[in-house]
Amino acid sequence: MDQLIQRALSGEPRSVARLISLVESDSPFVERVMKQLYPHSGKAQIIGITGSPGAGKSTLVDKLIRRFKKDGKQVGIIAVDPSSPFSGGAILGDRLRMQDHALDPDVFIRSMGTRGSLGGVSRATHEAALILDACGKDVILIETVGVGQSEIDIVKIADTVCLVLVPGMGDDVQIMKAGIMEIADVFLVNKADREGADKVVADVRIMLDLSPQKAWRPPVLKTAAEKDTGIDEAAAAIDSHSAFLQKTEEGRMRRYARLEMEVEGILRREIASLVERAWAERKNQGVLEALEERRMDPYSLAGDLLDGVFSARG
C-alpha cells in the first residue's frame, strides 16, 4: 500500500485510479490512504460545474480542459453520473464528450456514480478530489449530476461553483428560488446562441441586485460551449474568483467552513457505522418482537443503543 501511494504521488495514472477505486469501494485501507495523502493536498483549484440536466455541462468541461491546458496546468476531472435506484448501476456517459483527452498524460478523467447520495455528488467525490490534489493536479473540475433546487453538496467540496443555465428550460422561474441559485460563484448561461439567452442573463442580474450584497458579486456570462464561444471569459472569471478567495477574509472563512464540514462528515460516517453494527447485533435478540408487542418503544431502544455504543467507546 505504501508503494502504491508513493507511485500515485509521483503522478502515475494507474496508481491514482487504484486509490480512487479503494475510496469508492469503501475499502478498509481508505483511512490509511487519506491520512498519508492529506499533507500533500490543499494546492489544487477545485471547480464545481453544476446545473440542470441537458445544460451542456460535459461539453463545457471539455472546453475548459483545453483552456486550462493552454496555461500549462495539470487537469483532473471527476464526472458524477446518477446511479440507478433499482440496479445500482450507472451509465457513466459524461466522459464520452471528453474522449479527445482520454490519452492525454496531463489530464486524468474519472467517472463515478452517485451510489444513492442525493446532493449531486457521490460520497466518495471529496476523497477523490483530495487524491487528485495530492497527486499533482493543478485544477480539478467536478461535474455534478443534473441537479435540482436543493442538491447543493458541491459547495462542500469546490472552491468555485459554476452554475450552468440555459434559455428555454424554465430557468427564468428557477432563478427566483432559494437553494441552488445561492451557491453560484459564477453564472454561465450556456447555449447562448439560442433565443432567450439575454433574458436569462437579465433575470439573474436582477436576482443578484435583490439579494444581500456580498464582497464577491457573481459574474453572469454567456457561453456556447459547442461553438467554443465564451470559454476564455468563463475561465478568467473562475481564476478571478480563485484569486479573491486567496486574498480576502471571506475566502479564509469559507475555507474554514469547508474544513468544518469535512470533519463533521467523517464524524457522521463513523458514528453511523458504529450504530449500524450495534443495531445489527441487537435486532437478532428479540427486540423486533418486543416492539411489535409494545413491550418496548423504539425511542428507548435507540437511546439504549447509543448509550451502549458510547460507553463501549469510552
Coordinates of C-alpha atoms in Angstrom, one line a residue, residues 26 45 67 131 134 168 174 191 231 247 255 301:
D26 CA -15.1 1.9 0.9
Q45 CA -8.0 24.8 -7.6
R67 CA -8.3 26.3 -21.8
I131 CA -6.4 12.3 -4.1
A134 CA -2.3 15.4 -3.6
G168 CA -35.8 27.8 -22.8
Q174 CA -35.8 28.8 -11.1
K191 CA -26.2 27.6 -25.4
I231 CA -14.8 29.8 -22.7
K247 CA -6.7 37.4 -0.7
R255 CA -12.1 27.5 3.7
L301 CA -34.3 1.2 22.2

